[in-house]
PDB file of C-alpha atoms in Angstrom:
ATOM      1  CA  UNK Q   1      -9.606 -24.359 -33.196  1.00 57.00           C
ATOM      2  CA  UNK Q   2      -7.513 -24.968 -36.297  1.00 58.00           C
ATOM      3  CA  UNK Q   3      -5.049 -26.446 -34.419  1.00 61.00           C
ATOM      4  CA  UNK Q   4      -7.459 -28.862 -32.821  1.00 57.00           C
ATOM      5  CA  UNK Q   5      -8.736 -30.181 -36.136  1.00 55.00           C
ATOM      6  CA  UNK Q   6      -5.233 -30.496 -37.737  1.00 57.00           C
ATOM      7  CA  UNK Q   7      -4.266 -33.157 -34.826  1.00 58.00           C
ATOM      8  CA  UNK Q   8      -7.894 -34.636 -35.648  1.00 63.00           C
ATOM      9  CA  UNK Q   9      -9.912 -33.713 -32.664  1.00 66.00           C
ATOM     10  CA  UNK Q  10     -13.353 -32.498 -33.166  1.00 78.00           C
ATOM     11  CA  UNK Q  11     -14.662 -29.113 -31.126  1.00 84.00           C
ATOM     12  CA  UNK Q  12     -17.341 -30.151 -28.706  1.00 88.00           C
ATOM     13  CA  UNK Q  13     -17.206 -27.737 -25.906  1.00 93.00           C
ATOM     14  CA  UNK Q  14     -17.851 -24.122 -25.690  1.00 95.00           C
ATOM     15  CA  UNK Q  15     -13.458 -23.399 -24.636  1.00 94.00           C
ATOM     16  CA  UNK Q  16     -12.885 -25.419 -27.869  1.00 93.00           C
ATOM     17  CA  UNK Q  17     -14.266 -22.618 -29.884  1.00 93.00           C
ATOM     18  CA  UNK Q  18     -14.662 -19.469 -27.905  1.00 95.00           C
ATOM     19  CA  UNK Q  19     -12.384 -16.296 -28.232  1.00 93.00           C
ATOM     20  CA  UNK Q  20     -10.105 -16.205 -25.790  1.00 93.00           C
ATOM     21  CA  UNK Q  21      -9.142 -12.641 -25.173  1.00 91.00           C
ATOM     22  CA  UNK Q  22     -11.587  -9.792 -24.549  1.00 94.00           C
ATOM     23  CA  UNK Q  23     -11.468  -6.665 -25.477  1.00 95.00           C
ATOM     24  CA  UNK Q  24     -13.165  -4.575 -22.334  1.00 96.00           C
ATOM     25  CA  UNK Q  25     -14.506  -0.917 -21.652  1.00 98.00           C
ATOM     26  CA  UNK Q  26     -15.480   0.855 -18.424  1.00 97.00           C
ATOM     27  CA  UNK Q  27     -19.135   1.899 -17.893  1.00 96.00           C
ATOM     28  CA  UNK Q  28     -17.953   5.538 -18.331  1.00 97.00           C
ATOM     29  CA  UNK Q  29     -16.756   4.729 -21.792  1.00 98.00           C
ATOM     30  CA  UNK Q  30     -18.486   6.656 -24.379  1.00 98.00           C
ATOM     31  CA  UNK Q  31     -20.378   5.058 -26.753  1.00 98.00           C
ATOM     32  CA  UNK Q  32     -18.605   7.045 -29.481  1.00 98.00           C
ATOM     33  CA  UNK Q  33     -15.462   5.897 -27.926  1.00 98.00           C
ATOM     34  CA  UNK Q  34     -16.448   2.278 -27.845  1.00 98.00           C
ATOM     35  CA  UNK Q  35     -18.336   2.242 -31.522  1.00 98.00           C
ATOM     36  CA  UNK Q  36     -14.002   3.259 -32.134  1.00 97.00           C
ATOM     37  CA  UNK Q  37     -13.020  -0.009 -30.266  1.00 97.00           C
ATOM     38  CA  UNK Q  38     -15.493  -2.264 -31.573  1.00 97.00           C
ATOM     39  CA  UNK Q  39     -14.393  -1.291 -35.549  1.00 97.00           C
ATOM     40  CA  UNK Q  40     -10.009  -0.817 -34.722  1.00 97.00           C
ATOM     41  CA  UNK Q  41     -10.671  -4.796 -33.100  1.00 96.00           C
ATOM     42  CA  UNK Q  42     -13.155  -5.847 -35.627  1.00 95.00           C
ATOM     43  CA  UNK Q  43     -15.521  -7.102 -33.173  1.00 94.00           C
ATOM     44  CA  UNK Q  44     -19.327  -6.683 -32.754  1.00 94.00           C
ATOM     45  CA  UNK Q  45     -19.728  -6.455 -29.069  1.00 96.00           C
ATOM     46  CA  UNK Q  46     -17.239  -5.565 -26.154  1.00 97.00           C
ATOM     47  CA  UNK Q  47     -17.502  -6.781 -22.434  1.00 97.00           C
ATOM     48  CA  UNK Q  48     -18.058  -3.978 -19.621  1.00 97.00           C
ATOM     49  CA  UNK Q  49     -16.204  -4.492 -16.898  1.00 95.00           C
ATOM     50  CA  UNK Q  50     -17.882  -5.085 -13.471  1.00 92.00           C
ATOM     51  CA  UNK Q  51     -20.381  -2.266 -12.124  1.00 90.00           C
ATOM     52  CA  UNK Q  52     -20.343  -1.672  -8.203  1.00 89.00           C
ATOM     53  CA  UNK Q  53     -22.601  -5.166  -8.194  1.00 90.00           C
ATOM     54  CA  UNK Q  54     -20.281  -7.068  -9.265  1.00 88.00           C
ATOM     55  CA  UNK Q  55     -22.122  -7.186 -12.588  1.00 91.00           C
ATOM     56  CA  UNK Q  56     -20.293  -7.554 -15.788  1.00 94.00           C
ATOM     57  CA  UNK Q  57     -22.125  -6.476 -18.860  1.00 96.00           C
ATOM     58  CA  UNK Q  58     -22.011  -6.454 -22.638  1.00 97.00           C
ATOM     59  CA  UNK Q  59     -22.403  -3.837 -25.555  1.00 97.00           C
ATOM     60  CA  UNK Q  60     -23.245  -4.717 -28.797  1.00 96.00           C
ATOM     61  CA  UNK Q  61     -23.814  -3.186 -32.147  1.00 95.00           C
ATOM     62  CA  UNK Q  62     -27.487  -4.204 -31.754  1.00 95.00           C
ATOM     63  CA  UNK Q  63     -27.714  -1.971 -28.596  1.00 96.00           C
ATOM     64  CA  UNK Q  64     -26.231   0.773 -30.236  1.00 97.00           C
ATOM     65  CA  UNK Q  65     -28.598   0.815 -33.604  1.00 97.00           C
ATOM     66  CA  UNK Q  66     -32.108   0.202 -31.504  1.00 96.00           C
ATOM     67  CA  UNK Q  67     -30.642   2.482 -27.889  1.00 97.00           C
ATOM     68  CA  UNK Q  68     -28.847   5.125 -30.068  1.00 97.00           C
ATOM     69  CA  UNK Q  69     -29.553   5.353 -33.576  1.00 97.00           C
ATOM     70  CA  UNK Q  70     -32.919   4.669 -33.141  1.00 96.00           C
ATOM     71  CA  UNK Q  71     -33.687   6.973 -30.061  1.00 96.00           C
ATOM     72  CA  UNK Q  72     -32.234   9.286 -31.537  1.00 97.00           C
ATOM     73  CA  UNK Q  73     -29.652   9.635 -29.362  1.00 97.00           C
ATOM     74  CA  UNK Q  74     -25.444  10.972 -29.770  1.00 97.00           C
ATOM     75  CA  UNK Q  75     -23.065   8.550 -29.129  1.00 97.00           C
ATOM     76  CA  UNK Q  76     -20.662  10.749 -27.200  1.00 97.00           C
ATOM     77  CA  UNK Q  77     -23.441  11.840 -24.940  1.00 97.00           C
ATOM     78  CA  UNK Q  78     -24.185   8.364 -23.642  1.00 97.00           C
ATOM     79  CA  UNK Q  79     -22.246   6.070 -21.695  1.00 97.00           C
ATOM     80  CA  UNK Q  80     -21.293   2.547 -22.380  1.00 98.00           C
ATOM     81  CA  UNK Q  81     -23.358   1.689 -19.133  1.00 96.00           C
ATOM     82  CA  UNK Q  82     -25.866   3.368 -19.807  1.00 96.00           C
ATOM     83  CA  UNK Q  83     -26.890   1.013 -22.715  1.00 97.00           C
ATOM     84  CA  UNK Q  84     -25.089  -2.449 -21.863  1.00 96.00           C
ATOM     85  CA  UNK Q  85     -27.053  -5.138 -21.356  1.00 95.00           C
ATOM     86  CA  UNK Q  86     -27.194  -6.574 -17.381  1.00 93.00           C
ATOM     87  CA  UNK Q  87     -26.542  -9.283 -15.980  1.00 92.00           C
ATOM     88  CA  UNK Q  88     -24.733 -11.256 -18.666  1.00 94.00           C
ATOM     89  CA  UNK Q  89     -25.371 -14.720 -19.449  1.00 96.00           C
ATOM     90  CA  UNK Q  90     -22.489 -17.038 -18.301  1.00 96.00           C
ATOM     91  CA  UNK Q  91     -21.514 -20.886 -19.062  1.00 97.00           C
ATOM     92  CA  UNK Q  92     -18.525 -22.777 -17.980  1.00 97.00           C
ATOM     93  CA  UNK Q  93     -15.228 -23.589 -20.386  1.00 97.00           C
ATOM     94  CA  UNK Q  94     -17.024 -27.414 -20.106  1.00 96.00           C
ATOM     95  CA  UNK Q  95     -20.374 -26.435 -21.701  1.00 96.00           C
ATOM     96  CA  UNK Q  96     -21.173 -28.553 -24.521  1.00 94.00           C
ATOM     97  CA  UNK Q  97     -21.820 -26.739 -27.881  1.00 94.00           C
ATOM     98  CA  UNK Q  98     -25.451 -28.405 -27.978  1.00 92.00           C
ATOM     99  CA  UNK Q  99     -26.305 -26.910 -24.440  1.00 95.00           C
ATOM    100  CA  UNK Q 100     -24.841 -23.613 -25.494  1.00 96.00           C
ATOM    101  CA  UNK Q 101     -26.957 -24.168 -28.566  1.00 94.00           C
ATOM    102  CA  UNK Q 102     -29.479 -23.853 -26.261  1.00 95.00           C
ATOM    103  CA  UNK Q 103     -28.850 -21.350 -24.091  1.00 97.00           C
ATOM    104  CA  UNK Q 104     -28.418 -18.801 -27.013  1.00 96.00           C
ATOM    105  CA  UNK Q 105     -32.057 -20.149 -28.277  1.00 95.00           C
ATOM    106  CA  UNK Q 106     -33.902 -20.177 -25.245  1.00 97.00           C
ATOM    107  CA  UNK Q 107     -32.209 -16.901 -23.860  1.00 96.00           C
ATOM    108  CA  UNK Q 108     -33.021 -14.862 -27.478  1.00 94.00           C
ATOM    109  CA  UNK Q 109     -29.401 -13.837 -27.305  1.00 94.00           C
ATOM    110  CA  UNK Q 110     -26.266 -14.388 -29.893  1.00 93.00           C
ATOM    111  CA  UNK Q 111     -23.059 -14.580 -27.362  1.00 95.00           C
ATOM    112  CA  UNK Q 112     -22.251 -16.402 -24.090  1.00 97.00           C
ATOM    113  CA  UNK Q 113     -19.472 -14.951 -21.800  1.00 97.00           C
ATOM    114  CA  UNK Q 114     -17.402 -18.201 -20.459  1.00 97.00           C
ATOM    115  CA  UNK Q 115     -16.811 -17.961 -17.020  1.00 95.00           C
ATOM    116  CA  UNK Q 116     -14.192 -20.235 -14.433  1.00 93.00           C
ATOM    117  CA  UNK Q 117     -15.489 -21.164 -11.202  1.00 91.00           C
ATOM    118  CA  UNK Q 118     -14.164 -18.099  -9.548  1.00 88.00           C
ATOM    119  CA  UNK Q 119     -16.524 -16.154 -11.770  1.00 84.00           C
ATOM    120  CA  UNK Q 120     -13.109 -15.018 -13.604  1.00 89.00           C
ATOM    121  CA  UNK Q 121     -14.081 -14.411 -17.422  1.00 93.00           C
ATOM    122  CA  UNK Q 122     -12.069 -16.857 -19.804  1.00 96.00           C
ATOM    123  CA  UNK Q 123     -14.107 -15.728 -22.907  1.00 96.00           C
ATOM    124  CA  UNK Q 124     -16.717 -15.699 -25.257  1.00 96.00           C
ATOM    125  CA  UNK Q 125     -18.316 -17.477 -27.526  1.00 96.00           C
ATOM    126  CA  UNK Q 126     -20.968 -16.422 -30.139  1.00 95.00           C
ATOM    127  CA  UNK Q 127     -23.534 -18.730 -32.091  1.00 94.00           C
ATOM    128  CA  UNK Q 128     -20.952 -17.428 -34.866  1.00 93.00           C
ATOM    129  CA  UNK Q 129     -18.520 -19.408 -33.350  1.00 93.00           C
ATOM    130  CA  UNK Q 130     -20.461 -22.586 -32.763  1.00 93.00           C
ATOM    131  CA  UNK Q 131     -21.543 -22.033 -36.927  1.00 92.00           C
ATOM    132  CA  UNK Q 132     -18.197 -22.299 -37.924  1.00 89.00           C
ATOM    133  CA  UNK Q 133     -17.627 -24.972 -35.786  1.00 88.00           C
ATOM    134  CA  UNK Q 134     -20.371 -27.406 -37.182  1.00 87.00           C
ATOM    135  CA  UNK Q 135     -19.406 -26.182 -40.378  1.00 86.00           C
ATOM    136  CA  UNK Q 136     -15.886 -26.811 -40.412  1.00 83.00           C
ATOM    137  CA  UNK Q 137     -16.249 -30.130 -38.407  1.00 78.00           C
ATOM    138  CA  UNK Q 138     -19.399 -31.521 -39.174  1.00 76.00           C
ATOM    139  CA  UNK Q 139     -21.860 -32.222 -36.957  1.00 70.00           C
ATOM    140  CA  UNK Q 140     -22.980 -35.980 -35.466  1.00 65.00           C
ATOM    141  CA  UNK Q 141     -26.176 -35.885 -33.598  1.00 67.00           C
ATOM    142  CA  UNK Q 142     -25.991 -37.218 -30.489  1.00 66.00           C
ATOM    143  CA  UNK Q 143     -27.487 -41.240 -30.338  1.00 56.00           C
TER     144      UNK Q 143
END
């Protein structure tokens, strides 16, 4: 993104300010091993790769402080599947920040995996992201 402003263009799209590699974990990943993951990358969520549906899925610190910490449950005794959330919500590379906006409002969630027509993932973007975004950029209503 700091590229993009130095030549003067202005992010409007969700691929202008999502992350661009993912850092992934199997549904047989322990949630002990993940919660190990998610602090070595500095991230707050990892994507779960595909289940037999076809289904990818996403683990976030969230899950693991209201399905674990406050069940009362260990960490190495549950999977990573059994506490990622199903199906994910997807929008394309072309979604415009303001639709994302509203997606991530009207959904209750905080990140958006970007998906390519194939249904390959290319992404993800957080309401983080689109933050520092408008904050870095400004932000012009549209007329």
């Amino acid at each position: 993104m700091e590229e993009m402003m130095a030549s003067g263009r202005t992010p409007t799209s969700v691929s202008d300010v999502m992350t661009r590699s993912l850092i992934t974990v199997t549904d047989a990943t322990s949630v002990h091993d993940a919660m190990h993951e998610m602090r070595k990358n500095e991230v707050s969520s990892l994507v779960v790769e595909q289940n037999d549906s076809g289904e990818w899925g996403i683990m976030t610190r969230r899950d693991i402080v209201t399905k674990i910490v406050r069940d009362n449950k260990s960490p190495t005794d549950i999977t990573v599947g059994e506490i990622a959330s199903r199906p994910v919500v997807t929008v394309a590379p072309e979604t415009q920040l303001r639709e994302a906006a509203n997606v991530i409002a009207e959904k209750n969630i905080s990140r958006l995996l970007v998906a390519g027509k194939d249904g390959e993932l290319l992404g993800i973007t957080t309401e983080t992201d689109i933050f520092g975004a408008i904050e870095q950029s400004g932000w012009l209503p549209e007329a």
